[in-house]
Amino acid sequence: MQNIQVFNFISTPILILVLFLSSNKIFGQNLFLTEGNGLFTSASSTNIDIKNTDDNTNALMRFGDNGTIKASVGFNGNYDVFKISMGSTLGRDDLTVTSDGKIGINTLPTNHRMTILHNSNGNESAHLNLVETGSNDYARLRFENSGQNGLWTIAARATAGDALMNFFYNNGTDFANILSIDGDLSRVGIHSTSPEAYLHVKQKDPGISAIILENDDATGGEKWGMQIGNTNLDFLFEGVIRGSFSSATGAYTAFPPPPIALNGKPMTDKVLDQVMQIQPVSLSTVRSASASIMLDPEQIAKINPQWIVQAEDGQKGINYQEFIILSILSLQEQQDLINKKETEIQEWEKAENNLEQQLKELEATVKMIQKGEKSR
């Protein structure tokens, strides 16, 4: 018991001396200095709080080697963000996080959940690099809504000879391929993961056009569609077929609106004389050694302006489908002339036959007269 009291009596001055001698370390530049490893333990939670009592100042920890500070981690009071900076201060925006969890890389966070500021320098350094460990599998990006079963997936494989990027939608049960890009062949497939052309559109459902072109102007956005009906290639205007190419013969068939819709009436104008004035021309091009026979729209316009069509820029063109009708009308007029001539010929032949009959009767009368005179 006496030994313990002596120890306490002796240790108290020694402790005071130690505290006095170390006061320069406690209240000097380095409030805490240790060599070797540090360890903080507690029976419950273990906390280390680093606070700065002044406003708009930083509270940070710094790390380095070889006596040089290389990185800083802490709270930047100027912007009220947490930073990881590869420098001796928090001035760099290498990685920044706001109080509501928005992240900025090489920049302060914006309204987006993550913002990356970077000069990609072509293909040398990307903003984000996804690397798939397997050569036959895909690096993937996934998009979905909270509480919903549907999701989108962008999957890309950069393996030489089998490079493919797919855009998929999953409704919660089945995956549907929407778009595929073949990197080796520079081809794009819609509903096709193996495109056979630079643009390969696979028509999955009947009655749905493979391609629709819409005119977005003041007239109301007219739509032209293209689809495969059975085996023929059909063209539709506002969902109604207007023309079709036969898969068997390649022949084009027109499907115009009914005459009632066109306020149609029989055409009685004479066209043969005008058609006879048309002079086809032979046209050869630099790329083709053979010449093509065509009609000159300018010449047609001089014969009958109604037989040509004009584009929006004023260029004249020819509706060859209409010329088929004109050809039929010309043939009909020609046939009418032939029929008229045949009728005239028949009338002439009938008149000639009548004259021949009259001549025979007259000759017979003359012979009877001559015969009677001889008998006297």
mmCIF file of C-alpha atoms in Angstrom:
data_model
loop_
_atom_site.group_PDB
_atom_site.id
_atom_site.type_symbol
_atom_site.label_atom_id
_atom_site.label_comp_id
_atom_site.label_asym_id
_atom_site.label_seq_id
_atom_site.Cartn_x
_atom_site.Cartn_y
_atom_site.Cartn_z
ATOM 1 C CA MET A 1 0.000 0.000 0.000
ATOM 2 C CA GLN A 2 2.861 2.375 0.780
ATOM 3 C CA ASN A 3 4.572 1.539 -2.518
ATOM 4 C CA ILE A 4 1.471 2.535 -4.379
ATOM 5 C CA GLN A 5 1.239 5.839 -2.585
ATOM 6 C CA VAL A 6 4.898 6.578 -3.271
ATOM 7 C CA PHE A 7 4.331 5.770 -6.954
ATOM 8 C CA ASN A 8 1.375 8.129 -7.124
ATOM 9 C CA PHE A 9 3.319 10.821 -5.332
ATOM 10 C CA ILE A 10 6.295 10.499 -7.591
ATOM 11 C CA SER A 11 4.300 10.029 -10.852
ATOM 12 C CA THR A 12 2.253 13.185 -10.465
ATOM 13 C CA PRO A 13 5.187 15.644 -10.837
ATOM 14 C CA ILE A 14 6.591 13.537 -13.644
ATOM 15 C CA LEU A 15 3.278 13.719 -15.547
ATOM 16 C CA ILE A 16 3.157 17.483 -15.083
ATOM 17 C CA LEU A 17 6.728 17.734 -16.375
ATOM 18 C CA VAL A 18 5.927 15.624 -19.414
ATOM 19 C CA LEU A 19 2.894 17.758 -20.237
ATOM 20 C CA PHE A 20 4.946 20.915 -19.857
ATOM 21 C CA LEU A 21 7.756 19.698 -22.055
ATOM 22 C CA SER A 22 5.329 18.601 -24.790
ATOM 23 C CA SER A 23 3.278 21.798 -24.730
ATOM 24 C CA ASN A 24 5.233 23.120 -27.681
ATOM 25 C CA LYS A 25 4.054 20.094 -29.660
ATOM 26 C CA ILE A 26 0.432 20.413 -28.549
ATOM 27 C CA PHE A 27 0.039 24.116 -29.213
ATOM 28 C CA GLY A 28 2.573 24.437 -32.020
ATOM 29 C CA GLN A 29 2.088 23.942 -35.786
ATOM 30 C CA ASN A 30 1.408 20.210 -35.549
ATOM 31 C CA LEU A 31 -1.325 19.521 -33.008
ATOM 32 C CA PHE A 32 -0.847 15.796 -33.439
ATOM 33 C CA LEU A 33 2.381 14.146 -34.535
ATOM 34 C CA THR A 34 3.192 10.476 -34.491
ATOM 35 C CA GLU A 35 5.531 8.098 -36.221
ATOM 36 C CA GLY A 36 4.532 4.628 -37.339
ATOM 37 C CA ASN A 37 0.984 3.266 -37.544
ATOM 38 C CA GLY A 38 -2.013 4.687 -35.730
ATOM 39 C CA LEU A 39 -5.039 2.866 -34.412
ATOM 40 C CA PHE A 40 -8.316 4.194 -33.011
ATOM 41 C CA THR A 41 -10.580 1.708 -31.266
ATOM 42 C CA SER A 42 -13.844 1.914 -29.408
ATOM 43 C CA ALA A 43 -16.384 -0.484 -28.001
ATOM 44 C CA SER A 44 -19.158 1.225 -30.021
ATOM 45 C CA SER A 45 -18.674 3.597 -32.951
ATOM 46 C CA THR A 46 -15.258 4.990 -33.729
ATOM 47 C CA ASN A 47 -15.326 8.589 -34.958
ATOM 48 C CA ILE A 48 -12.698 11.037 -36.076
ATOM 49 C CA ASP A 49 -14.156 14.539 -36.495
ATOM 50 C CA ILE A 50 -12.241 17.210 -38.384
ATOM 51 C CA LYS A 51 -13.928 20.609 -38.078
ATOM 52 C CA ASN A 52 -13.058 24.160 -38.888
ATOM 53 C CA THR A 53 -14.817 26.763 -36.770
ATOM 54 C CA ASP A 54 -14.495 29.523 -39.402
ATOM 55 C CA ASP A 55 -16.919 29.890 -42.348
ATOM 56 C CA ASN A 56 -15.813 29.279 -45.974
ATOM 57 C CA THR A 57 -12.711 27.385 -44.934
ATOM 58 C CA ASN A 58 -11.532 23.856 -45.526
ATOM 59 C CA ALA A 59 -11.322 20.834 -43.255
ATOM 60 C CA LEU A 60 -9.088 18.231 -44.833
ATOM 61 C CA MET A 61 -6.597 15.405 -44.536
ATOM 62 C CA ARG A 62 -3.491 15.247 -46.699
ATOM 63 C CA PHE A 63 -1.393 12.313 -47.854
ATOM 64 C CA GLY A 64 2.015 11.973 -49.453
ATOM 65 C CA ASP A 65 5.271 10.106 -49.736
ATOM 66 C CA ASN A 66 8.952 10.961 -49.812
ATOM 67 C CA GLY A 67 8.185 14.016 -47.714
ATOM 68 C CA THR A 68 5.857 15.515 -50.345
ATOM 69 C CA ILE A 69 2.091 16.002 -50.106
ATOM 70 C CA LYS A 70 0.458 14.168 -53.044
ATOM 71 C CA ALA A 71 -3.286 14.093 -52.308
ATOM 72 C CA SER A 72 -5.897 15.879 -50.208
ATOM 73 C CA VAL A 73 -9.285 14.718 -48.972
ATOM 74 C CA GLY A 74 -11.773 16.895 -47.183
ATOM 75 C CA PHE A 75 -14.587 19.414 -47.121
ATOM 76 C CA ASN A 76 -14.227 22.552 -49.238
ATOM 77 C CA GLY A 77 -16.035 25.305 -47.384
ATOM 78 C CA ASN A 78 -15.962 27.707 -50.306
ATOM 79 C CA TYR A 79 -18.306 25.496 -52.360
ATOM 80 C CA ASP A 80 -19.746 23.316 -49.571
ATOM 81 C CA VAL A 81 -18.613 20.122 -51.316
ATOM 82 C CA PHE A 82 -16.509 17.105 -50.412
ATOM 83 C CA LYS A 83 -13.406 16.741 -52.570
ATOM 84 C CA ILE A 84 -10.704 14.266 -53.397
ATOM 85 C CA SER A 85 -7.887 16.292 -54.931
ATOM 86 C CA MET A 86 -4.579 15.002 -56.234
ATOM 87 C CA GLY A 87 -2.695 17.951 -54.808
ATOM 88 C CA SER A 88 -1.668 19.612 -51.554
ATOM 89 C CA THR A 89 -4.902 21.652 -51.398
ATOM 90 C CA LEU A 90 -8.582 21.159 -52.235
ATOM 91 C CA GLY A 91 -8.313 23.510 -55.204
ATOM 92 C CA ARG A 92 -8.490 20.758 -57.839
ATOM 93 C CA ASP A 93 -11.882 19.246 -58.813
ATOM 94 C CA ASP A 94 -10.676 15.694 -59.427
ATOM 95 C CA LEU A 95 -13.678 14.185 -57.614
ATOM 96 C CA THR A 96 -16.367 16.314 -56.013
ATOM 97 C CA VAL A 97 -19.555 15.369 -54.187
ATOM 98 C CA THR A 98 -22.348 17.712 -53.081
ATOM 99 C CA SER A 99 -24.434 17.347 -49.926
ATOM 100 C CA ASP A 100 -27.269 15.757 -51.981
ATOM 101 C CA GLY A 101 -24.973 13.196 -53.606
ATOM 102 C CA LYS A 102 -24.319 14.784 -57.014
ATOM 103 C CA ILE A 103 -20.883 13.917 -58.387
ATOM 104 C CA GLY A 104 -18.498 15.923 -60.515
ATOM 105 C CA ILE A 105 -15.325 14.582 -62.130
ATOM 106 C CA ASN A 106 -12.829 17.275 -63.147
ATOM 107 C CA THR A 107 -15.568 19.811 -62.466
ATOM 108 C CA LEU A 108 -17.964 20.913 -59.786
ATOM 109 C CA PRO A 109 -21.268 18.976 -59.897
ATOM 110 C CA THR A 110 -24.126 20.337 -61.983
ATOM 111 C CA ASN A 111 -27.832 19.510 -61.868
ATOM 112 C CA HIS A 112 -27.044 16.044 -63.227
ATOM 113 C CA ARG A 113 -26.316 13.125 -60.896
ATOM 114 C CA MET A 114 -22.834 12.819 -62.433
ATOM 115 C CA THR A 115 -20.919 15.246 -64.650
ATOM 116 C CA ILE A 116 -17.582 14.420 -66.286
ATOM 117 C CA LEU A 117 -15.435 17.200 -67.726
ATOM 118 C CA HIS A 118 -12.762 15.801 -70.021
ATOM 119 C CA ASN A 119 -11.007 16.323 -73.341
ATOM 120 C CA SER A 120 -11.244 12.897 -74.935
ATOM 121 C CA ASN A 121 -8.523 13.564 -77.520
ATOM 122 C CA GLY A 122 -10.090 11.359 -80.174
ATOM 123 C CA ASN A 123 -10.048 7.641 -79.368
ATOM 124 C CA GLU A 124 -7.068 7.882 -77.018
ATOM 125 C CA SER A 125 -8.943 8.761 -73.822
ATOM 126 C CA ALA A 126 -12.699 8.368 -73.356
ATOM 127 C CA HIS A 127 -14.967 10.031 -70.816
ATOM 128 C CA LEU A 128 -16.083 6.588 -69.683
ATOM 129 C CA ASN A 129 -14.466 3.256 -70.526
ATOM 130 C CA LEU A 130 -16.442 0.007 -70.096
ATOM 131 C CA VAL A 131 -14.313 -3.129 -70.384
ATOM 132 C CA GLU A 132 -15.849 -6.621 -70.632
ATOM 133 C CA THR A 133 -13.561 -9.379 -69.374
ATOM 134 C CA GLY A 134 -14.881 -12.013 -71.822
ATOM 135 C CA SER A 135 -14.084 -11.730 -75.536
ATOM 136 C CA ASN A 136 -17.469 -13.141 -76.598
ATOM 137 C CA ASP A 137 -19.681 -11.205 -74.180
ATOM 138 C CA TYR A 138 -20.823 -7.576 -74.177
ATOM 139 C CA ALA A 139 -20.065 -4.465 -72.146
ATOM 140 C CA ARG A 140 -23.466 -3.152 -71.097
ATOM 141 C CA LEU A 141 -25.309 -0.011 -70.069
ATOM 142 C CA ARG A 142 -28.745 -0.391 -68.510
ATOM 143 C CA PHE A 143 -31.605 2.102 -68.158
ATOM 144 C CA GLU A 144 -34.769 1.624 -66.116
ATOM 145 C CA ASN A 145 -37.344 3.439 -63.986
ATOM 146 C CA SER A 146 -37.784 2.833 -60.284
ATOM 147 C CA GLY A 147 -40.658 0.470 -59.566
ATOM 148 C CA GLN A 148 -41.075 -0.505 -63.249
ATOM 149 C CA ASN A 149 -40.337 -3.854 -64.876
ATOM 150 C CA GLY A 150 -39.256 -2.502 -68.269
ATOM 151 C CA LEU A 151 -35.641 -1.676 -69.045
ATOM 152 C CA TRP A 152 -33.343 -0.670 -71.899
ATOM 153 C CA THR A 153 -29.927 -2.207 -72.517
ATOM 154 C CA ILE A 154 -27.085 -1.053 -74.746
ATOM 155 C CA ALA A 155 -24.689 -3.964 -75.233
ATOM 156 C CA ALA A 156 -21.485 -3.662 -77.255
ATOM 157 C CA ARG A 157 -18.806 -6.160 -78.232
ATOM 158 C CA ALA A 158 -15.601 -4.914 -79.874
ATOM 159 C CA THR A 159 -14.073 -8.305 -80.704
ATOM 160 C CA ALA A 160 -12.516 -8.164 -84.178
ATOM 161 C CA GLY A 161 -14.590 -10.151 -86.658
ATOM 162 C CA ASP A 162 -17.585 -10.165 -84.338
ATOM 163 C CA ALA A 163 -17.993 -6.494 -83.396
ATOM 164 C CA LEU A 164 -21.632 -5.694 -82.666
ATOM 165 C CA MET A 165 -23.631 -3.094 -80.750
ATOM 166 C CA ASN A 166 -27.248 -3.886 -79.824
ATOM 167 C CA PHE A 167 -30.047 -1.738 -78.450
ATOM 168 C CA PHE A 168 -32.583 -3.909 -76.588
ATOM 169 C CA TYR A 169 -35.848 -3.239 -74.787
ATOM 170 C CA ASN A 170 -37.200 -5.650 -72.184
ATOM 171 C CA ASN A 171 -40.845 -5.219 -71.186
ATOM 172 C CA GLY A 172 -40.271 -7.243 -68.048
ATOM 173 C CA THR A 173 -40.636 -10.621 -69.748
ATOM 174 C CA ASP A 174 -39.090 -10.668 -73.215
ATOM 175 C CA PHE A 175 -36.151 -8.919 -74.855
ATOM 176 C CA ALA A 176 -36.816 -7.211 -78.188
ATOM 177 C CA ASN A 177 -33.904 -6.219 -80.414
ATOM 178 C CA ILE A 178 -34.529 -2.704 -81.746
ATOM 179 C CA LEU A 179 -31.269 -1.703 -83.403
ATOM 180 C CA SER A 180 -27.972 -3.455 -84.197
ATOM 181 C CA ILE A 181 -24.747 -2.049 -85.620
ATOM 182 C CA ASP A 182 -22.188 -4.341 -87.254
ATOM 183 C CA GLY A 183 -18.789 -2.717 -86.732
ATOM 184 C CA ASP A 184 -16.851 -5.036 -89.040
ATOM 185 C CA LEU A 185 -19.109 -4.485 -92.062
ATOM 186 C CA SER A 186 -20.331 -0.959 -91.200
ATOM 187 C CA ARG A 187 -23.960 -2.045 -91.397
ATOM 188 C CA VAL A 188 -27.068 -1.100 -89.441
ATOM 189 C CA GLY A 189 -29.951 -3.462 -88.757
ATOM 190 C CA ILE A 190 -33.427 -2.590 -87.467
ATOM 191 C CA HIS A 191 -34.993 -5.680 -85.876
ATOM 192 C CA SER A 192 -32.038 -7.620 -87.289
ATOM 193 C CA THR A 193 -28.838 -8.545 -85.432
ATOM 194 C CA SER A 194 -27.175 -9.688 -88.675
ATOM 195 C CA PRO A 195 -27.736 -6.854 -91.171
ATOM 196 C CA GLU A 196 -27.160 -7.869 -94.786
ATOM 197 C CA ALA A 197 -26.959 -4.317 -96.169
ATOM 198 C CA TYR A 198 -25.716 -0.921 -95.028
ATOM 199 C CA LEU A 199 -29.291 -0.442 -93.788
ATOM 200 C CA HIS A 200 -31.324 -3.587 -93.164
ATOM 201 C CA VAL A 201 -34.919 -3.066 -92.008
ATOM 202 C CA LYS A 202 -36.749 -6.231 -91.000
ATOM 203 C CA GLN A 203 -40.527 -5.882 -91.175
ATOM 204 C CA LYS A 204 -41.797 -7.924 -88.237
ATOM 205 C CA ASP A 205 -45.553 -7.365 -88.311
ATOM 206 C CA PRO A 206 -47.920 -7.238 -91.336
ATOM 207 C CA GLY A 207 -49.609 -3.931 -91.961
ATOM 208 C CA ILE A 208 -46.801 -1.951 -90.303
ATOM 209 C CA SER A 209 -44.681 -0.001 -92.780
ATOM 210 C CA ALA A 210 -40.977 -0.710 -92.690
ATOM 211 C CA ILE A 211 -40.268 2.948 -93.540
ATOM 212 C CA ILE A 212 -42.446 6.066 -93.278
ATOM 213 C CA LEU A 213 -41.552 9.465 -94.701
ATOM 214 C CA GLU A 214 -43.526 12.366 -93.243
ATOM 215 C CA ASN A 215 -43.803 15.890 -94.602
ATOM 216 C CA ASP A 216 -43.667 18.152 -91.564
ATOM 217 C CA ASP A 217 -45.016 21.393 -93.012
ATOM 218 C CA ALA A 218 -48.119 23.547 -92.892
ATOM 219 C CA THR A 219 -50.100 21.163 -95.093
ATOM 220 C CA GLY A 220 -50.568 18.700 -92.238
ATOM 221 C CA GLY A 221 -47.699 16.214 -92.298
ATOM 222 C CA GLU A 222 -48.562 13.852 -95.153
ATOM 223 C CA LYS A 223 -47.073 10.373 -94.822
ATOM 224 C CA TRP A 224 -45.693 7.985 -97.408
ATOM 225 C CA GLY A 225 -45.054 4.429 -96.245
ATOM 226 C CA MET A 226 -43.136 1.496 -97.693
ATOM 227 C CA GLN A 227 -43.816 -2.093 -96.730
ATOM 228 C CA ILE A 228 -43.722 -5.666 -98.000
ATOM 229 C CA GLY A 229 -47.230 -6.967 -98.581
ATOM 230 C CA ASN A 230 -46.992 -10.761 -98.891
ATOM 231 C CA THR A 231 -44.064 -10.645 -101.331
ATOM 232 C CA ASN A 232 -44.687 -7.437 -103.291
ATOM 233 C CA LEU A 233 -43.201 -4.048 -102.416
ATOM 234 C CA ASP A 234 -46.065 -1.658 -101.655
ATOM 235 C CA PHE A 235 -46.116 2.128 -101.422
ATOM 236 C CA LEU A 236 -48.834 3.727 -99.300
ATOM 237 C CA PHE A 237 -50.033 7.297 -98.918
ATOM 238 C CA GLU A 238 -51.751 8.050 -95.622
ATOM 239 C CA GLY A 239 -52.062 4.303 -95.040
ATOM 240 C CA VAL A 240 -53.737 3.566 -98.409
ATOM 241 C CA ILE A 241 -51.847 1.651 -101.110
ATOM 242 C CA ARG A 242 -50.936 3.714 -104.172
ATOM 243 C CA GLY A 243 -48.495 1.475 -106.021
ATOM 244 C CA SER A 244 -46.821 -1.920 -105.899
ATOM 245 C CA PHE A 245 -43.885 -3.735 -107.531
ATOM 246 C CA SER A 246 -44.486 -7.404 -108.286
ATOM 247 C CA SER A 247 -41.923 -9.786 -106.821
ATOM 248 C CA ALA A 248 -42.642 -12.253 -109.653
ATOM 249 C CA THR A 249 -42.326 -9.998 -112.694
ATOM 250 C CA GLY A 250 -41.049 -6.656 -111.394
ATOM 251 C CA ALA A 251 -44.039 -4.953 -112.998
ATOM 252 C CA TYR A 252 -45.404 -1.831 -111.365
ATOM 253 C CA THR A 253 -49.113 -1.611 -110.584
ATOM 254 C CA ALA A 254 -50.817 1.682 -109.741
ATOM 255 C CA PHE A 255 -53.704 1.870 -107.296
ATOM 256 C CA PRO A 256 -55.235 5.331 -107.784
ATOM 257 C CA PRO A 257 -58.154 6.581 -105.693
ATOM 258 C CA PRO A 258 -61.623 5.672 -107.029
ATOM 259 C CA PRO A 259 -63.064 8.040 -109.682
ATOM 260 C CA ILE A 260 -65.654 9.336 -107.201
ATOM 261 C CA ALA A 261 -62.888 10.592 -104.951
ATOM 262 C CA LEU A 262 -61.255 12.277 -107.923
ATOM 263 C CA ASN A 263 -64.540 13.677 -109.262
ATOM 264 C CA GLY A 264 -63.668 11.754 -112.387
ATOM 265 C CA LYS A 265 -65.378 12.015 -115.752
ATOM 266 C CA PRO A 266 -64.790 10.288 -119.086
ATOM 267 C CA MET A 267 -62.034 11.883 -121.138
ATOM 268 C CA THR A 268 -63.171 12.767 -124.638
ATOM 269 C CA ASP A 269 -60.321 15.052 -125.719
ATOM 270 C CA LYS A 270 -58.557 14.024 -128.907
ATOM 271 C CA VAL A 271 -54.892 13.245 -128.293
ATOM 272 C CA LEU A 272 -53.681 11.376 -131.387
ATOM 273 C CA ASP A 273 -52.623 14.477 -133.300
ATOM 274 C CA GLN A 274 -50.702 15.742 -130.289
ATOM 275 C CA VAL A 275 -49.109 12.365 -129.558
ATOM 276 C CA MET A 276 -47.929 12.173 -133.170
ATOM 277 C CA GLN A 277 -45.974 15.411 -132.579
ATOM 278 C CA ILE A 278 -43.887 13.864 -129.793
ATOM 279 C CA GLN A 279 -40.297 13.132 -130.781
ATOM 280 C CA PRO A 280 -38.414 10.782 -128.383
ATOM 281 C CA VAL A 281 -34.734 11.594 -127.870
ATOM 282 C CA SER A 282 -31.716 9.371 -127.353
ATOM 283 C CA LEU A 283 -29.710 10.254 -124.248
ATOM 284 C CA SER A 284 -26.277 8.936 -123.277
ATOM 285 C CA THR A 285 -24.340 9.696 -120.101
ATOM 286 C CA VAL A 286 -20.673 9.710 -119.183
ATOM 287 C CA ARG A 287 -21.088 6.745 -116.838
ATOM 288 C CA SER A 288 -23.064 4.615 -119.277
ATOM 289 C CA ALA A 289 -21.926 3.595 -122.737
ATOM 290 C CA SER A 290 -25.447 2.703 -123.831
ATOM 291 C CA ALA A 291 -28.001 5.327 -124.767
ATOM 292 C CA SER A 292 -31.469 5.626 -123.252
ATOM 293 C CA ILE A 293 -34.603 6.613 -125.112
ATOM 294 C CA MET A 294 -36.650 9.190 -123.250
ATOM 295 C CA LEU A 295 -39.108 12.029 -123.665
ATOM 296 C CA ASP A 296 -38.122 15.668 -123.335
ATOM 297 C CA PRO A 297 -40.365 17.443 -120.788
ATOM 298 C CA GLU A 298 -39.737 20.827 -122.409
ATOM 299 C CA GLN A 299 -40.941 19.538 -125.758
ATOM 300 C CA ILE A 300 -43.978 17.865 -124.174
ATOM 301 C CA ALA A 301 -44.846 21.126 -122.401
ATOM 302 C CA LYS A 302 -44.995 22.916 -125.762
ATOM 303 C CA ILE A 303 -47.369 20.289 -127.163
ATOM 304 C CA ASN A 304 -49.632 20.052 -124.118
ATOM 305 C CA PRO A 305 -48.621 21.657 -120.773
ATOM 306 C CA GLN A 306 -51.078 19.409 -118.935
ATOM 307 C CA TRP A 307 -48.976 16.363 -119.743
ATOM 308 C CA ILE A 308 -46.036 17.434 -117.592
ATOM 309 C CA VAL A 309 -45.656 17.817 -113.826
ATOM 310 C CA GLN A 310 -43.600 20.370 -111.945
ATOM 311 C CA ALA A 311 -41.539 19.854 -108.806
ATOM 312 C CA GLU A 312 -41.470 22.384 -105.986
ATOM 313 C CA ASP A 313 -38.324 23.939 -107.456
ATOM 314 C CA GLY A 314 -40.032 24.361 -110.850
ATOM 315 C CA GLN A 315 -38.252 21.497 -112.624
ATOM 316 C CA LYS A 316 -40.427 19.771 -115.222
ATOM 317 C CA GLY A 317 -41.044 16.039 -115.215
ATOM 318 C CA ILE A 318 -43.161 13.444 -117.031
ATOM 319 C CA ASN A 319 -45.795 11.177 -115.560
ATOM 320 C CA TYR A 320 -45.137 8.022 -117.569
ATOM 321 C CA GLN A 321 -48.121 6.320 -115.982
ATOM 322 C CA GLU A 322 -50.291 8.988 -117.580
ATOM 323 C CA PHE A 323 -48.598 8.427 -120.913
ATOM 324 C CA ILE A 324 -49.776 4.821 -120.822
ATOM 325 C CA ILE A 325 -53.314 6.194 -120.724
ATOM 326 C CA LEU A 326 -52.505 8.609 -123.545
ATOM 327 C CA SER A 327 -51.164 5.698 -125.551
ATOM 328 C CA ILE A 328 -54.425 3.821 -125.005
ATOM 329 C CA LEU A 329 -56.421 6.879 -126.076
ATOM 330 C CA SER A 330 -54.236 7.234 -129.152
ATOM 331 C CA LEU A 331 -54.782 3.591 -130.035
ATOM 332 C CA GLN A 332 -58.514 4.057 -129.550
ATOM 333 C CA GLU A 333 -58.536 7.085 -131.831
ATOM 334 C CA GLN A 334 -56.415 5.218 -134.345
ATOM 335 C CA GLN A 335 -58.827 2.295 -134.195
ATOM 336 C CA ASP A 336 -61.750 4.673 -134.684
ATOM 337 C CA LEU A 337 -60.065 5.987 -137.803
ATOM 338 C CA ILE A 338 -59.409 2.453 -139.013
ATOM 339 C CA ASN A 339 -63.019 1.490 -138.356
ATOM 340 C CA LYS A 340 -64.202 4.597 -140.196
ATOM 341 C CA LYS A 341 -61.962 3.837 -143.163
ATOM 342 C CA GLU A 342 -63.138 0.236 -143.189
ATOM 343 C CA THR A 343 -66.741 1.431 -143.233
ATOM 344 C CA GLU A 344 -65.954 3.770 -146.117
ATOM 345 C CA ILE A 345 -64.180 0.970 -147.974
ATOM 346 C CA GLN A 346 -67.143 -1.302 -147.407
ATOM 347 C CA GLU A 347 -69.464 1.384 -148.742
ATOM 348 C CA TRP A 348 -67.216 1.882 -151.754
ATOM 349 C CA GLU A 349 -67.071 -1.860 -152.317
ATOM 350 C CA LYS A 350 -70.866 -2.013 -152.046
ATOM 351 C CA ALA A 351 -71.220 0.873 -154.470
ATOM 352 C CA GLU A 352 -68.738 -0.782 -156.784
ATOM 353 C CA ASN A 353 -70.674 -4.035 -156.597
ATOM 354 C CA ASN A 354 -73.864 -2.139 -157.419
ATOM 355 C CA LEU A 355 -72.187 -0.516 -160.381
ATOM 356 C CA GLU A 356 -70.869 -3.856 -161.559
ATOM 357 C CA GLN A 357 -74.367 -5.340 -161.240
ATOM 358 C CA GLN A 358 -75.857 -2.435 -163.127
ATOM 359 C CA LEU A 359 -73.167 -2.787 -165.750
ATOM 360 C CA LYS A 360 -73.924 -6.486 -166.149
ATOM 361 C CA GLU A 361 -77.627 -5.746 -166.470
ATOM 362 C CA LEU A 362 -76.900 -3.039 -169.003
ATOM 363 C CA GLU A 363 -74.653 -5.358 -170.983
ATOM 364 C CA ALA A 364 -77.366 -8.022 -170.951
ATOM 365 C CA THR A 365 -79.916 -5.480 -172.223
ATOM 366 C CA VAL A 366 -77.585 -4.378 -174.984
ATOM 367 C CA LYS A 367 -77.048 -7.948 -176.048
ATOM 368 C CA MET A 368 -80.794 -8.586 -176.196
ATOM 369 C CA ILE A 369 -81.279 -5.480 -178.278
ATOM 370 C CA GLN A 370 -78.541 -6.491 -180.659
ATOM 371 C CA LYS A 371 -79.908 -9.957 -180.926
ATOM 372 C CA GLY A 372 -83.398 -8.703 -181.747
ATOM 373 C CA GLU A 373 -82.153 -6.467 -184.494
ATOM 374 C CA LYS A 374 -80.344 -9.342 -186.143
ATOM 375 C CA SER A 375 -83.455 -11.480 -186.106
ATOM 376 C CA ARG A 376 -85.384 -8.933 -188.306
#
